[in-house]
CSV table of C-alpha atoms and ligand atoms in Angstrom, one decimal:
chain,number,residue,atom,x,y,z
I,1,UNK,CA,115.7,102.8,59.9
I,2,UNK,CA,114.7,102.4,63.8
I,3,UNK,CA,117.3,104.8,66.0
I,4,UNK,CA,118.9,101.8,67.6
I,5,UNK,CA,119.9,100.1,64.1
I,6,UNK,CA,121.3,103.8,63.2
I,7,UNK,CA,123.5,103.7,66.3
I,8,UNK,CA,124.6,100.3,65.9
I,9,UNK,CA,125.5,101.5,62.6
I,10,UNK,CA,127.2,104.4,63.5
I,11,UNK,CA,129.8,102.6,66.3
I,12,UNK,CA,130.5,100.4,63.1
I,13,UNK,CA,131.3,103.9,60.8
I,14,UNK,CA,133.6,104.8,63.8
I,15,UNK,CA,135.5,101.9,63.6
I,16,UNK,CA,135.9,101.8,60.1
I,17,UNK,CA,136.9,105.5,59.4
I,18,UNK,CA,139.1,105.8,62.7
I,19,UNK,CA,140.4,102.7,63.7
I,20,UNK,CA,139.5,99.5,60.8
I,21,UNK,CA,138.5,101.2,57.1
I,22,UNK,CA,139.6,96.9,56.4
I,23,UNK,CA,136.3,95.8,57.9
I,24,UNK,CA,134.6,97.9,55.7
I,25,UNK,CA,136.7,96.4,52.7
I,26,UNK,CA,138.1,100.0,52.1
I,27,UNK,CA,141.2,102.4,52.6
I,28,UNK,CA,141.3,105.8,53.9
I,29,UNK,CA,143.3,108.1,51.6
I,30,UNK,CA,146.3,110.5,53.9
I,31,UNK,CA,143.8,112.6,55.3
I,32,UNK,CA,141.7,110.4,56.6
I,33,UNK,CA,139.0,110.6,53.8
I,34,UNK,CA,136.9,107.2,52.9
I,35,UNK,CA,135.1,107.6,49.2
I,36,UNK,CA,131.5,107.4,49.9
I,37,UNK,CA,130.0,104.8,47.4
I,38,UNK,CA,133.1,102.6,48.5
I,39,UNK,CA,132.3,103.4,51.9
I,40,UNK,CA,128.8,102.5,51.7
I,41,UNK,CA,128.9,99.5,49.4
I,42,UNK,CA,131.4,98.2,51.7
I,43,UNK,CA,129.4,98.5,54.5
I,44,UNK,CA,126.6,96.8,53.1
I,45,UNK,CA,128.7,94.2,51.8
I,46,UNK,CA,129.1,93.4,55.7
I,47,UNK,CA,125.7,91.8,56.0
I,48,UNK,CA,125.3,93.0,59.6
I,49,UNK,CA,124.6,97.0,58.3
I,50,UNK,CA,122.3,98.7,56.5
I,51,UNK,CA,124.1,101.9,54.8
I,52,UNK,CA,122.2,104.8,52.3
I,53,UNK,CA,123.3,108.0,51.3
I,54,UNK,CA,120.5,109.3,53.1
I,55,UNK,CA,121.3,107.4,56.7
I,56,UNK,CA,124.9,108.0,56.1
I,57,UNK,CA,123.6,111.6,56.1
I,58,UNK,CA,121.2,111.5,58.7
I,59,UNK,CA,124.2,109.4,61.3
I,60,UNK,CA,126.4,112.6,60.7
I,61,UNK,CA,123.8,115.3,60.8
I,62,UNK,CA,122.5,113.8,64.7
I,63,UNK,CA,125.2,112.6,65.7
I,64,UNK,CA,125.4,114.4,69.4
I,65,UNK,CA,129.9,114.8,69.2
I,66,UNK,CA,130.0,115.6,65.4
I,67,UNK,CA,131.8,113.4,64.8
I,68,UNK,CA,132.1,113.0,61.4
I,69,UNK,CA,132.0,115.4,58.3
I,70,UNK,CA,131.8,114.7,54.3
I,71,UNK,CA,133.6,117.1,52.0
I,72,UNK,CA,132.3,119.6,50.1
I,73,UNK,CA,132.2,118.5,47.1
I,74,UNK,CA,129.9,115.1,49.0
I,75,UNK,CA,131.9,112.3,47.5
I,76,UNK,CA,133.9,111.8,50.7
I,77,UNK,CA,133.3,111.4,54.5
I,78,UNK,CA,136.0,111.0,57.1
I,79,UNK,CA,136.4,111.0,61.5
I,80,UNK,CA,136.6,114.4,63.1
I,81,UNK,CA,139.3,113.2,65.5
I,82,UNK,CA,139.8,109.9,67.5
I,83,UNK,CA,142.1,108.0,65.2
I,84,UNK,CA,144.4,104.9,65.8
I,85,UNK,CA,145.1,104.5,61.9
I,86,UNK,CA,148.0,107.1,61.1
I,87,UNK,CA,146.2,110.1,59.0
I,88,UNK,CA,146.1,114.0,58.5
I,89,UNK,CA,143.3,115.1,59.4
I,90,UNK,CA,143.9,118.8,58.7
I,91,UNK,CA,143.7,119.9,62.8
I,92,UNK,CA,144.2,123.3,63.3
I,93,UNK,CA,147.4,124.0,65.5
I,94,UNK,CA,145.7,125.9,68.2
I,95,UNK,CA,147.0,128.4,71.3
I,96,UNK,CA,144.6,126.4,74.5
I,97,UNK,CA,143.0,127.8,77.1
I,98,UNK,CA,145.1,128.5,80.4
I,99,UNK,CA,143.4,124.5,81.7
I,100,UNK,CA,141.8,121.8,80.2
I,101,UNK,CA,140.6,118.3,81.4
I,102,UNK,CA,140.9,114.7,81.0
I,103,UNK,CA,138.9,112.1,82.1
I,104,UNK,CA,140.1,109.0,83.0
I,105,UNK,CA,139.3,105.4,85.5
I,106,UNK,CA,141.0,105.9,88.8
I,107,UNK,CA,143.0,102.6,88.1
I,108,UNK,CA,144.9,104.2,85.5
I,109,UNK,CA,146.2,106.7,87.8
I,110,UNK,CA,149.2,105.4,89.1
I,111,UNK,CA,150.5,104.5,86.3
I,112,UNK,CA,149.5,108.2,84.7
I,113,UNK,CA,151.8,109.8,87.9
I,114,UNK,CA,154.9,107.8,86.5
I,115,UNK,CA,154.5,107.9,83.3
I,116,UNK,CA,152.3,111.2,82.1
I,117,UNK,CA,149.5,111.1,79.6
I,118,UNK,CA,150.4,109.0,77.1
I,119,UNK,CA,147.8,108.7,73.7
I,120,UNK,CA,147.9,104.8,74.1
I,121,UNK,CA,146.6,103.4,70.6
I,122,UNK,CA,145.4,106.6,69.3
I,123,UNK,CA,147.3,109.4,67.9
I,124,UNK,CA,146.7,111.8,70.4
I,125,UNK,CA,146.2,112.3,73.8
I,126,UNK,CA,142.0,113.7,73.7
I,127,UNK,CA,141.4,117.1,76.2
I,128,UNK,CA,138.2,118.5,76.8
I,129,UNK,CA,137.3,122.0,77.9
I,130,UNK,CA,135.3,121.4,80.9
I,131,UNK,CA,135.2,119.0,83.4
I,132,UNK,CA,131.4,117.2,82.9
I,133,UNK,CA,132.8,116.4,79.3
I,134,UNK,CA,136.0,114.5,80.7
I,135,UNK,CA,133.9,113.1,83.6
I,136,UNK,CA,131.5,111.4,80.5
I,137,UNK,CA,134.8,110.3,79.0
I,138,UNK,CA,136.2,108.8,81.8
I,139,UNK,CA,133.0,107.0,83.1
I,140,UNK,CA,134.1,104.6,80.2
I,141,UNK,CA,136.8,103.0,81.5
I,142,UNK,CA,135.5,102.8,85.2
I,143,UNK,CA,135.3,104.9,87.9
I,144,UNK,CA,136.0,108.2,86.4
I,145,UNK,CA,138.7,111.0,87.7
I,146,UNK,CA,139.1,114.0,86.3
I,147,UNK,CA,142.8,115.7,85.8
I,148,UNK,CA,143.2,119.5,85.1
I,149,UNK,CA,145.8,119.8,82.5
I,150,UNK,CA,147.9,123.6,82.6
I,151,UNK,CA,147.7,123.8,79.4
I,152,UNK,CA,148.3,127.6,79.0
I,153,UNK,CA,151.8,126.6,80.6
I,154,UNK,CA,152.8,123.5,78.7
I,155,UNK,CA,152.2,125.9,75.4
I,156,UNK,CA,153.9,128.6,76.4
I,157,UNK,CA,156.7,126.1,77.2
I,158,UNK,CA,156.4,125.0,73.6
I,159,UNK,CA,154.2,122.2,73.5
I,160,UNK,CA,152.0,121.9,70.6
I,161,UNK,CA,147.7,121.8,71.2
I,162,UNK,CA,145.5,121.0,68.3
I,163,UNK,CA,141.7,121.5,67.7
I,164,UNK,CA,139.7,119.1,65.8
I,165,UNK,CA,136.4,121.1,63.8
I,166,UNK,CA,134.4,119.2,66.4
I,167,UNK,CA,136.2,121.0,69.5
I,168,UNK,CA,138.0,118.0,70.9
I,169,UNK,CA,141.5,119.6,72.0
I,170,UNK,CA,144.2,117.3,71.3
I,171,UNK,CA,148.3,116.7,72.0
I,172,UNK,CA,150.6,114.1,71.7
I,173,UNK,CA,151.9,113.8,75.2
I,174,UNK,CA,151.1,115.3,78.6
I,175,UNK,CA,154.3,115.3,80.7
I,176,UNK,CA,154.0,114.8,84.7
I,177,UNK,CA,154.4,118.2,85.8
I,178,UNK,CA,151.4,119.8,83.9
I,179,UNK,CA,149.1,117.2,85.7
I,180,UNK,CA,147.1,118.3,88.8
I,181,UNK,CA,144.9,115.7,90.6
I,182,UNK,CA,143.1,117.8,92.6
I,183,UNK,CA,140.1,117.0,91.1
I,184,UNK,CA,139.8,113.4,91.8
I,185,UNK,CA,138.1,113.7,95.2
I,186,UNK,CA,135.5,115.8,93.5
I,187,UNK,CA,134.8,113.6,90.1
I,188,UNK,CA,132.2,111.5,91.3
B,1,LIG,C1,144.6,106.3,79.6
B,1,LIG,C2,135.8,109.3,73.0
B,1,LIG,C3,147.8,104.4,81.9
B,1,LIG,C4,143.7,107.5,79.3
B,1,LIG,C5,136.0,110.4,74.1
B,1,LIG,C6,142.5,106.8,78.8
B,1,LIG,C7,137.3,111.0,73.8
B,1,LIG,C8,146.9,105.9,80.5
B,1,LIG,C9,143.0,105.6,78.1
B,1,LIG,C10,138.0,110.0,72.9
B,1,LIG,C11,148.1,106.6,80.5
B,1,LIG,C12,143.0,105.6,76.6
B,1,LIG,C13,139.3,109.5,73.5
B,1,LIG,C14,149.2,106.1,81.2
B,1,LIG,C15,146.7,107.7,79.3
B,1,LIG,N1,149.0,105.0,81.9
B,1,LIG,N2,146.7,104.8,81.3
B,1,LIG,N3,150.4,106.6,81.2
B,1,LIG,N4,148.0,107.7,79.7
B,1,LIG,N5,146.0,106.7,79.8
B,1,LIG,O1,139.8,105.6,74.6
B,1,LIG,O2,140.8,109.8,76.1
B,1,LIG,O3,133.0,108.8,71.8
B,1,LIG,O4,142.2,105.9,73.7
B,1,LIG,O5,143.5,108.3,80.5
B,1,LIG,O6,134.9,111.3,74.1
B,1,LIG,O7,139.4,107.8,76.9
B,1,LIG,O8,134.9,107.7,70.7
B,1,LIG,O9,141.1,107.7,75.1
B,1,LIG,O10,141.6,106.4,79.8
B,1,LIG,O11,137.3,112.3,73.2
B,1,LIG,O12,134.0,109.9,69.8
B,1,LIG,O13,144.4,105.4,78.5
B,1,LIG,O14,137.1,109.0,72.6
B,1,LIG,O15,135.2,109.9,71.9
B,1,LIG,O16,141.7,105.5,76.2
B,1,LIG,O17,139.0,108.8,74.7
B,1,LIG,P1,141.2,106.1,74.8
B,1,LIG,P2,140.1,108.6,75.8
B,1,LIG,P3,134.2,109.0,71.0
């Protein structure tokens, strides 16, 4: 299978196991698992993929976040982090570093200044541990800016920080006060 048919393939897996398992024709059980054959029957089932055991293994081997693993007994596969669809996914509760960052579109920054960071459709807000990272992340949704989160404070003030097994830092809500912008004239 040529690379960009794998891809293609791959933005439809993250769809299915974090946000749709329905356009794959399956469910996820509570912690996020999707059964394999299922997984891969349904996909083919699709028409518009192409799905094996051995490109199913060979999407989550390369892919460049990790962001997928299958269990160990191989019979199931689920999302890492990243998930709209309300499961378990086993995160470790975690103590953060003392900062971390989020990248974001400079038009979403007023609105962040009022209302704080807020995990819009998916369960959690997503923090990364440097700044290039959130930078990539924000470049999505437009011209990026990258805010420094204390997280080191909002934990010691009893907020809770979790990190996925493929070292995406997560949290439910980031309030006003542990937001700094100065970073926004620098993230390019
Ligand atoms: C913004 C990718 C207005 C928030 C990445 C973000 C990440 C607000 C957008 C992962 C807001 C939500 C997640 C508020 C937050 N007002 N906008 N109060 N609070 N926002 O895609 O963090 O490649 O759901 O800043 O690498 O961009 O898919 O989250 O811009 O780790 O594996 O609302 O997705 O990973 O966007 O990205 P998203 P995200 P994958």
């Amino acid at each position: 299978m040529k690379q960009s048919e794998q891809k293609h393939t791959s933005i439809f897996l993250s769809l299915v196991l974090r946000h749709q398992p329905s356009a794959a024709g399956i469910l996820l059980d509570r912690h996020g698992w999707a059964n394999i054959d299922e997984l891969i029957e349904g996909v083919n089932r699709t028409g518009r993929y192409f799905l094996d055991r051995r490109t199913l293994e060979e999407i989550v081997a390369n892919d460049a976040k990790q962001r997928y693993s299958i269990s160990a007994d191989g019979t199931k596969i689920r999302a890492n982090q990243g998930h709209s669809v309300k499961v378990d996914v086993d995160l470790t509760e975690t103590e953060p570093p003392e900062y971390l960052y989020h990248g974001t579109a400079e038009r979403f920054c007023e609105s962040i200044r009022t209302e704080g960071l807020k995990s819009k459709t998916r369960l959690y807000v997503h923090l990364s541990k440097d700044k290039h990272t959130a930078t990539a992340v924000g470049k999505r949704h437009g011209k990026p800016v990258v805010l420094t989160v204390s997280s080191g404070k909002m934990y010691r003030d009893g907020y809770k920080f979790y990190l996925s097994v493929n070292d995406v830092w997560l949290t439910k809500y980031v309030p006003v006060g542990y937001i700094d912008y100065e970073t926004e004239v620098s993230a390019k």
